[in-house]
XYZ file of C-alpha atoms in Angstrom:
550
model
C -25.902 -21.829 -66.249
C -27.753 -21.299 -69.477
C -31.206 -19.862 -69.334
C -34.077 -20.993 -71.609
C -33.878 -17.593 -73.261
C -30.452 -18.480 -74.511
C -31.797 -21.049 -76.891
C -34.816 -19.119 -78.068
C -35.104 -17.490 -81.387
C -37.868 -15.646 -83.167
C -39.057 -15.875 -86.738
C -41.208 -13.430 -88.682
C -44.078 -14.240 -90.956
C -45.725 -11.510 -93.097
C -49.503 -10.788 -93.057
C -50.349 -9.931 -96.510
C -53.060 -7.361 -97.709
C -54.916 -9.175 -100.568
C -56.084 -5.848 -101.975
C -52.711 -4.131 -102.249
C -50.360 -7.092 -102.347
C -48.157 -5.476 -99.731
C -47.180 -6.613 -96.262
C -49.658 -5.280 -93.636
C -47.742 -6.597 -90.569
C -45.387 -9.251 -89.186
C -46.414 -11.999 -86.861
C -43.409 -12.870 -84.489
C -43.251 -16.693 -83.886
C -41.158 -18.262 -81.093
C -38.647 -20.866 -82.448
C -36.831 -22.630 -79.466
C -33.770 -24.800 -80.463
C -34.886 -27.450 -78.001
C -37.939 -28.423 -76.012
C -41.482 -27.242 -76.472
C -41.600 -23.787 -74.939
C -45.065 -23.085 -76.252
C -46.587 -26.044 -74.548
C -45.068 -24.875 -71.329
C -46.195 -21.348 -71.906
C -49.792 -22.802 -72.384
C -49.673 -23.954 -68.782
C -47.723 -21.075 -67.297
C -49.181 -17.519 -67.865
C -46.133 -15.853 -66.501
C -43.875 -17.587 -69.036
C -46.298 -16.765 -71.829
C -46.204 -13.075 -70.829
C -42.392 -13.167 -70.831
C -42.477 -14.756 -74.396
C -44.642 -11.855 -75.542
C -42.114 -9.314 -74.185
C -39.195 -11.087 -75.682
C -40.928 -11.309 -79.108
C -41.429 -7.592 -79.099
C -37.804 -6.883 -78.196
C -36.617 -9.232 -80.957
C -38.659 -7.301 -83.514
C -37.309 -4.061 -82.201
C -33.705 -5.376 -82.763
C -34.600 -5.772 -86.413
C -35.649 -2.194 -86.698
C -38.628 -3.058 -88.725
C -41.251 -0.304 -89.166
C -44.037 -2.674 -89.886
C -46.925 -3.352 -87.453
C -46.380 -6.316 -85.230
C -48.564 -9.297 -84.240
C -47.612 -10.828 -80.927
C -49.179 -14.146 -79.778
C -50.723 -14.704 -76.388
C -52.787 -17.489 -75.054
C -56.371 -16.725 -74.057
C -55.649 -18.224 -70.663
C -52.671 -15.983 -70.033
C -54.848 -12.861 -70.516
C -57.547 -14.128 -68.273
C -54.987 -14.791 -65.573
C -52.746 -11.832 -65.882
C -54.996 -9.162 -67.166
C -53.606 -6.284 -69.232
C -49.982 -7.432 -69.791
C -48.286 -4.319 -68.356
C -44.778 -5.622 -69.030
C -45.640 -5.745 -72.709
C -47.008 -2.232 -72.646
C -43.767 -1.053 -71.134
C -41.697 -2.974 -73.640
C -43.485 -1.416 -76.499
C -42.674 2.105 -75.140
C -39.114 1.215 -74.564
C -38.805 0.042 -78.183
C -40.015 3.244 -79.428
C -43.073 1.737 -80.791
C -46.718 2.713 -80.180
C -49.329 0.256 -78.963
C -51.670 0.695 -81.685
C -48.852 -0.591 -84.017
C -49.144 -3.916 -82.110
C -51.898 -6.532 -82.420
C -52.359 -9.120 -79.742
C -53.114 -12.551 -81.402
C -55.265 -14.257 -78.800
C -55.067 -17.816 -79.270
C -56.729 -21.105 -78.145
C -57.311 -22.986 -76.087
C -60.431 -21.318 -74.751
C -61.840 -24.199 -72.808
C -61.865 -23.673 -69.055
C -60.749 -20.011 -69.632
C -62.824 -17.633 -67.372
C -64.632 -15.517 -70.116
C -65.290 -12.639 -67.952
C -61.545 -12.258 -67.004
C -60.667 -12.693 -70.627
C -62.971 -9.886 -71.725
C -61.818 -7.571 -68.942
C -58.208 -8.112 -70.045
C -59.210 -7.137 -73.597
C -60.824 -4.060 -72.488
C -57.694 -2.981 -70.530
C -55.448 -3.777 -73.669
C -57.678 -1.802 -75.789
C -57.592 1.043 -73.314
C -53.676 0.961 -73.703
C -54.161 1.120 -77.455
C -53.392 -2.462 -78.611
C -55.323 -4.008 -81.476
C -56.891 -7.323 -80.808
C -56.994 -10.429 -83.076
C -58.970 -13.649 -82.475
C -56.552 -16.358 -83.647
C -57.211 -19.954 -84.621
C -60.868 -19.574 -85.452
C -62.441 -22.528 -87.267
C -59.831 -25.008 -86.100
C -59.890 -24.007 -82.378
C -62.416 -24.098 -79.596
C -63.520 -20.533 -79.424
C -67.301 -20.340 -78.721
C -69.150 -18.147 -81.315
C -70.769 -16.106 -78.536
C -67.366 -15.332 -76.981
C -65.991 -14.244 -80.411
C -68.853 -11.815 -80.745
C -68.205 -10.501 -77.155
C -64.434 -10.142 -77.894
C -65.357 -7.782 -80.795
C -61.817 -8.322 -82.330
C -60.209 -5.863 -84.831
C -59.137 -9.036 -86.872
C -60.345 -12.610 -87.208
C -57.777 -15.280 -88.125
C -59.402 -18.153 -89.944
C -57.798 -21.580 -90.520
C -57.057 -22.381 -94.125
C -58.805 -25.818 -93.668
C -62.176 -23.904 -93.945
C -61.456 -22.845 -97.480
C -62.933 -26.244 -98.653
C -66.184 -24.852 -97.095
C -66.485 -21.462 -98.755
C -69.973 -20.892 -97.441
C -68.459 -20.877 -93.874
C -65.738 -18.431 -94.889
C -68.386 -16.115 -96.521
C -70.459 -16.378 -93.300
C -67.337 -15.346 -91.302
C -66.875 -12.339 -93.632
C -70.314 -11.222 -92.997
C -69.915 -11.514 -89.182
C -66.626 -9.625 -89.441
C -68.403 -6.833 -91.271
C -70.950 -6.763 -88.457
C -68.116 -6.602 -85.934
C -66.092 -4.116 -87.766
C -63.255 -6.627 -88.052
C -61.011 -7.764 -90.941
C -60.840 -11.381 -92.002
C -57.570 -13.028 -92.437
C -56.916 -16.633 -93.664
C -53.985 -18.376 -92.167
C -51.901 -21.336 -93.571
C -52.346 -20.402 -97.280
C -49.932 -22.764 -99.137
C -51.316 -23.048 -102.730
C -52.542 -20.667 -105.283
C -55.906 -22.584 -105.180
C -56.196 -21.718 -101.525
C -55.317 -18.017 -102.411
C -58.059 -17.932 -104.922
C -60.552 -19.416 -102.523
C -59.583 -16.798 -99.776
C -60.059 -13.994 -102.369
C -63.433 -15.070 -103.693
C -64.664 -15.750 -100.170
C -64.062 -12.193 -99.177
C -60.811 -12.441 -97.023
C -58.954 -9.219 -96.901
C -55.693 -10.439 -95.313
C -53.815 -13.829 -95.563
C -50.708 -15.588 -94.213
C -48.922 -18.573 -95.375
C -45.898 -20.178 -97.039
C -47.319 -19.292 -100.507
C -46.550 -15.594 -99.832
C -43.366 -16.087 -97.560
C -42.272 -18.723 -94.983
C -41.331 -17.541 -91.494
C -37.822 -16.199 -91.585
C -35.298 -14.772 -89.022
C -35.275 -11.526 -91.115
C -38.496 -9.607 -91.565
C -39.618 -9.939 -95.185
C -40.198 -6.631 -97.018
C -41.656 -8.228 -100.167
C -43.818 -11.295 -100.680
C -44.992 -13.357 -103.625
C -48.622 -12.811 -104.514
C -50.243 -14.776 -107.516
C -51.717 -12.688 -110.109
C -55.374 -12.205 -109.766
C -57.877 -13.789 -112.194
C -61.542 -12.483 -112.719
C -62.810 -15.717 -110.984
C -61.019 -14.756 -107.876
C -62.759 -11.423 -107.568
C -65.164 -11.314 -104.717
C -68.816 -10.381 -105.240
C -68.849 -6.540 -105.449
C -70.083 -4.868 -102.223
C -71.660 -1.463 -101.697
C -68.497 0.555 -101.690
C -65.325 -1.216 -100.623
C -64.193 -0.370 -97.043
C -61.056 1.644 -96.526
C -59.805 -1.158 -94.179
C -59.198 -3.294 -97.269
C -56.479 -0.809 -98.433
C -54.739 0.235 -95.272
C -50.906 0.063 -95.457
C -48.536 0.415 -92.370
C -47.701 3.930 -91.633
C -44.079 5.240 -91.012
C -44.513 7.030 -87.644
C -42.132 9.380 -85.778
C -42.898 11.517 -82.629
C -44.186 15.088 -83.318
C -40.916 16.408 -81.905
C -38.709 14.450 -84.526
C -36.119 16.526 -86.305
C -35.820 16.883 -90.020
C -32.613 14.785 -89.820
C -34.442 11.908 -88.195
C -37.058 11.945 -90.920
C -34.479 12.076 -93.584
C -32.596 9.091 -92.007
C -35.885 7.089 -92.034
C -36.554 7.940 -95.635
C -33.237 7.178 -96.975
C -33.065 3.962 -95.152
C -36.573 2.895 -96.306
C -37.007 3.423 -99.996
C -40.496 2.041 -99.976
C -41.837 4.507 -97.590
C -43.852 7.221 -99.397
C -44.105 9.607 -96.398
C -43.777 9.922 -92.633
C -46.536 10.709 -90.206
C -45.599 12.758 -87.115
C -47.899 11.786 -84.243
C -48.320 13.057 -80.719
C -47.807 10.899 -77.576
C -51.335 9.492 -77.984
C -50.747 8.457 -81.657
C -52.860 11.241 -83.108
C -51.411 12.524 -86.394
C -49.910 15.959 -86.151
C -48.123 16.468 -89.449
C -47.711 14.588 -92.737
C -44.296 14.670 -94.373
C -44.299 13.787 -98.114
C -41.278 11.911 -99.325
C -40.549 13.765 -102.523
C -41.254 17.271 -101.247
C -39.189 16.743 -98.084
C -36.213 15.268 -99.785
C -36.347 18.057 -102.476
C -36.256 20.652 -99.672
C -33.435 18.774 -97.975
C -31.367 18.439 -101.012
C -31.546 22.038 -102.243
C -28.717 24.505 -101.711
C -28.049 24.903 -97.939
C -31.106 22.596 -97.352
C -29.451 20.230 -94.991
C -27.703 23.069 -93.084
C -30.914 24.870 -92.699
C -33.321 22.082 -91.788
C -31.410 19.073 -90.332
C -31.633 20.016 -86.717
C -34.988 21.824 -87.006
C -38.326 20.247 -86.161
C -39.627 18.103 -89.213
C -43.045 19.442 -88.551
C -41.990 22.723 -90.318
C -41.604 20.769 -93.508
C -44.825 18.907 -93.055
C -48.621 19.479 -93.893
C -51.636 19.023 -92.012
C -52.616 15.304 -92.287
C -55.640 14.348 -94.395
C -57.633 11.784 -92.449
C -60.603 9.485 -92.755
C -62.020 7.158 -90.166
C -61.454 3.413 -90.153
C -65.078 2.824 -91.069
C -64.935 5.055 -94.251
C -65.420 3.676 -97.731
C -63.042 4.070 -100.645
C -65.236 6.627 -102.246
C -65.007 8.827 -99.144
C -61.268 8.692 -99.340
C -61.485 9.961 -102.880
C -63.700 12.822 -101.748
C -61.025 13.780 -99.168
C -58.428 13.872 -102.010
C -60.678 15.813 -104.300
C -61.282 18.820 -102.112
C -57.658 19.066 -101.068
C -54.654 20.961 -102.506
C -53.911 19.811 -106.054
C -50.229 19.667 -105.144
C -51.068 16.895 -102.587
C -53.078 14.494 -104.741
C -50.228 11.925 -104.465
C -50.048 12.169 -100.607
C -51.093 9.257 -98.489
C -54.433 9.602 -96.689
C -54.131 8.836 -92.974
C -56.647 6.316 -91.551
C -57.538 6.849 -87.854
C -59.620 4.925 -85.245
C -62.454 6.293 -83.211
C -59.945 7.965 -80.867
C -58.210 9.725 -83.756
C -55.111 7.506 -83.404
C -53.276 6.440 -86.674
C -53.944 2.846 -87.703
C -52.215 3.240 -91.228
C -52.304 4.997 -94.424
C -54.072 4.548 -97.888
C -52.363 5.232 -101.123
C -54.415 6.805 -103.874
C -53.005 4.394 -106.539
C -54.350 1.396 -104.582
C -57.796 2.799 -104.374
C -58.028 3.951 -108.092
C -56.888 0.560 -109.294
C -59.255 -1.399 -107.063
C -62.318 0.939 -107.918
C -61.599 0.703 -111.586
C -61.622 -2.993 -111.318
C -64.931 -3.006 -109.459
C -66.543 -0.728 -111.865
C -65.379 -2.980 -114.814
C -66.721 -6.028 -113.013
C -70.102 -4.351 -112.231
C -70.477 -3.065 -115.877
C -69.849 -6.517 -117.175
C -72.776 -7.805 -115.205
C -75.306 -5.084 -116.064
C -78.231 -5.700 -118.362
C -77.572 -3.692 -121.461
C -81.227 -2.636 -121.790
C -81.943 -1.458 -118.284
C -78.472 -1.091 -116.742
C -79.553 -3.110 -113.872
C -77.429 -5.967 -112.344
C -78.045 -9.452 -113.597
C -78.985 -12.500 -111.587
C -75.487 -13.247 -110.340
C -75.462 -9.919 -108.210
C -78.913 -10.776 -106.764
C -78.153 -14.557 -106.012
C -74.913 -13.696 -104.440
C -76.650 -11.203 -102.056
C -79.201 -13.945 -101.368
C -76.353 -16.263 -100.247
C -74.950 -13.558 -98.049
C -78.351 -12.977 -96.374
C -78.715 -16.763 -95.799
C -75.192 -16.945 -94.316
C -75.934 -13.960 -91.991
C -79.212 -15.705 -90.847
C -81.476 -12.842 -92.140
C -85.117 -13.110 -93.074
C -85.666 -11.896 -96.671
C -88.282 -11.838 -99.514
C -87.222 -12.879 -102.991
C -89.545 -11.870 -105.865
C -89.945 -12.518 -109.500
C -91.669 -9.889 -111.560
C -92.570 -10.018 -115.245
C -95.039 -8.809 -117.898
C -98.122 -10.688 -118.543
C -98.202 -12.051 -122.204
C -95.126 -10.259 -123.197
C -94.763 -12.157 -126.486
C -98.150 -10.827 -127.576
C -97.000 -7.316 -126.494
C -94.052 -7.607 -128.623
C -96.174 -9.048 -131.583
C -98.810 -6.398 -131.339
C -96.858 -3.301 -130.428
C -93.390 -4.195 -131.822
C -90.057 -4.737 -130.236
C -89.245 -1.129 -129.787
C -92.381 -0.591 -127.712
C -91.636 -3.766 -125.760
C -88.071 -2.562 -125.037
C -89.347 0.744 -123.900
C -91.826 -0.886 -121.538
C -89.009 -2.968 -120.010
C -86.909 0.087 -119.532
C -89.810 1.902 -117.879
C -90.436 -0.991 -115.530
C -86.834 -1.090 -114.539
C -86.809 2.707 -113.922
C -89.745 2.489 -111.618
C -88.379 -0.541 -109.733
C -85.170 1.459 -109.070
C -87.121 4.483 -107.885
C -89.317 2.439 -105.595
C -86.533 0.289 -104.063
C -85.729 1.570 -100.510
C -83.555 0.469 -97.625
C -81.666 -2.782 -98.482
C -83.808 -3.656 -101.467
C -81.843 -4.895 -104.553
C -83.292 -4.941 -108.008
C -81.985 -7.073 -110.859
C -82.971 -7.629 -114.514
C -82.267 -11.267 -115.495
C -83.281 -10.966 -119.166
C -86.395 -10.356 -121.400
C -89.246 -9.098 -119.214
C -87.968 -10.931 -116.020
C -86.910 -8.965 -112.973
C -85.704 -10.130 -109.516
C -86.316 -8.097 -106.340
C -84.673 -8.915 -102.991
C -85.777 -7.103 -99.981
C -86.688 -7.312 -96.239
C -90.253 -8.489 -96.193
C -91.590 -5.119 -94.573
C -90.015 -3.199 -97.520
C -91.937 -5.116 -100.331
C -95.396 -3.943 -99.943
C -94.786 -0.276 -101.003
C -92.723 -1.307 -103.950
C -95.417 -3.915 -105.129
C -98.061 -1.231 -104.815
C -96.051 1.346 -106.873
C -95.353 -1.193 -109.624
C -98.665 -3.125 -109.820
C -100.797 0.122 -109.632
C -98.922 1.933 -112.402
C -101.025 2.145 -115.624
C -98.735 0.319 -117.953
C -99.214 0.466 -121.728
C -97.154 -0.611 -124.714
C -98.011 0.971 -128.192
C -101.330 2.201 -126.646
C -102.284 -1.192 -125.449
C -102.872 -1.797 -121.671
C -100.412 -4.051 -119.992
C -100.455 -5.847 -116.538
C -97.692 -7.208 -114.433
C -97.317 -10.412 -112.214
C -95.322 -10.583 -109.052
C -94.430 -13.736 -107.113
C -92.658 -13.618 -103.769
C -91.211 -16.214 -101.461
C -90.440 -15.237 -97.977
C -87.410 -17.125 -96.522
C -86.713 -17.342 -92.751
C -83.434 -18.687 -91.338
C -82.999 -22.345 -91.726
C -85.654 -22.791 -94.493
C -83.367 -22.596 -97.592
C -79.607 -23.553 -97.785
C -78.780 -21.342 -100.746
C -80.198 -19.246 -103.612
C -80.917 -22.282 -105.707
C -83.325 -23.584 -103.075
C -84.906 -20.126 -102.819
C -85.426 -20.035 -106.551
C -86.876 -23.522 -106.545
C -89.405 -22.289 -103.929
C -90.118 -19.266 -106.163
C -90.928 -21.066 -109.344
C -94.400 -22.548 -108.421
C -95.360 -19.223 -107.094
C -94.673 -17.449 -110.334
C -96.828 -20.161 -112.117
C -99.590 -19.363 -109.597
C -99.332 -15.501 -110.173
C -99.424 -16.036 -113.934
C -102.669 -18.039 -113.689
C -104.561 -15.083 -112.120
C -106.229 -12.411 -114.240
C -104.843 -8.823 -114.329
C -102.154 -7.402 -112.256
C -101.399 -10.092 -109.602
C -99.229 -10.750 -106.527
C -98.767 -14.161 -104.885
C -96.824 -14.777 -101.690
C -95.565 -18.054 -100.345
C -93.275 -19.195 -97.592
C -90.305 -21.385 -97.990
C -90.897 -24.909 -96.663
C -94.673 -24.451 -96.382
C -97.390 -25.487 -98.832
C -99.763 -23.143 -100.566
C -99.738 -19.412 -100.983
C -101.393 -16.199 -100.228
C -103.063 -14.137 -103.058
C -102.334 -10.447 -102.235
C -103.417 -9.052 -105.532
C -105.692 -10.215 -108.405
C -108.347 -8.773 -110.644
C -111.651 -8.571 -108.741
C -110.105 -9.712 -105.478
C -108.957 -7.865 -102.411
C -105.723 -8.805 -100.619
C -106.380 -10.276 -97.080
C -105.619 -7.625 -94.485
C -104.292 -10.125 -91.902
C -103.449 -13.744 -91.544
C -102.282 -16.198 -94.214
C -104.719 -17.186 -96.926
C -103.682 -20.556 -98.243
C -104.705 -21.518 -101.777
C -105.460 -25.174 -102.456
C -102.524 -26.985 -104.173
C -103.021 -27.305 -107.817
C -105.441 -24.384 -108.332
C -102.786 -21.786 -109.396
């Protein structure tokens, strides 16, 4: 009698790294010839657990070295706990648990959340990575998503028509220390949307359809400047991680040679101990050169490969790309082309980073940033500030957006000359940069106009430093005006609304004599005068000016 397993086949769909264009992993998909085995598995946790084991074994038969994604329903984990049979299957296949990501999928309705979270804790203890699947089109509660603290969030492509939602999810992922993946990408337009919204990974038929054989290469459309995400403060190493070729620390040189000759795209092999901690790094070219020399194979083939390896160069998973370059810079010059190993907080290998990927990405970032800098002050333009405003709005953060300019600047230029006016602008820009602390961002949007984005509590010291300075141009005294709008969550929808709230406050500040500072709150009438000639700022409370007076 035929079993249901006799008609079950599996397909593999690549998970694509959008920064490198390479395959970051393979999701294993059940493909029964008859019936709806997934509908049955949704109702039967034991069956779903069996499917996970069979999926892992199917991948092992294909001898792929890529990290694997195994699908499991949330209800299965809540009912069965840590999936001990899957852990055993991973070990039997010669793989390591941290090479396997458990894609936890909906439905979540009626799933005991405490049981699910306990199961995820157990899986993490075994070394598995955790992915929250079907987010955006499923029923995962936001609070549960945060409690799950996944390593990866898979977002449905339908949300790409709502880019603000995708950007908000990227912000949440950054807070959780997770990567963001967009599923179901079918068109180049969706690909561009995923890139610009900040997704780091993607899946879909655009790159490669599910197939019976694991895909080593995928189609990735050429990137355009419009696709580039808004530059962040130092790209995370997570965005550049490639799968690592791993072998046990006891592997022989012959085993390493067999792996390298059978996998031409592998640049090196990491030897890891039984816990997945890197022990030695074997560089492809140096190793094969040693093996191909006279008597090389006879000398080394049966000896431990570790003798031909080097101590691994490692960075933590939370490192920035610049920190990786620091590791490369202080190392042996002969190893500048070696991969840098990325490890988790337990020291276990989660992948490698290639120097070429970093240099290319950082060069592109610097070019993009330079294009947006004001040539006079070398400060970012308005796009950088308004993009950060939108991210803070999406993250539900309170912030203060300020507009600073020089009073009667045309008269300054006419009386002191353009050169003196330019020097004044440069001096204001330098002081703003020096006074900015914490998360404060300063931009120069042209002429004598500056934007300052800060947490409200960070603004007072900066305002005092700028407004109290004795400004002159060509020997003539000059004063500045500062207008600020404080925005709490829910008051403004985007940077345009914040700018609209700021405009009347700027007008009110300019109507005051001498150095001035006016503060308003988005969605509320009136404003507070914190600085004006002959007036003292109120120490407490909120002094409201009558509409029309400023």
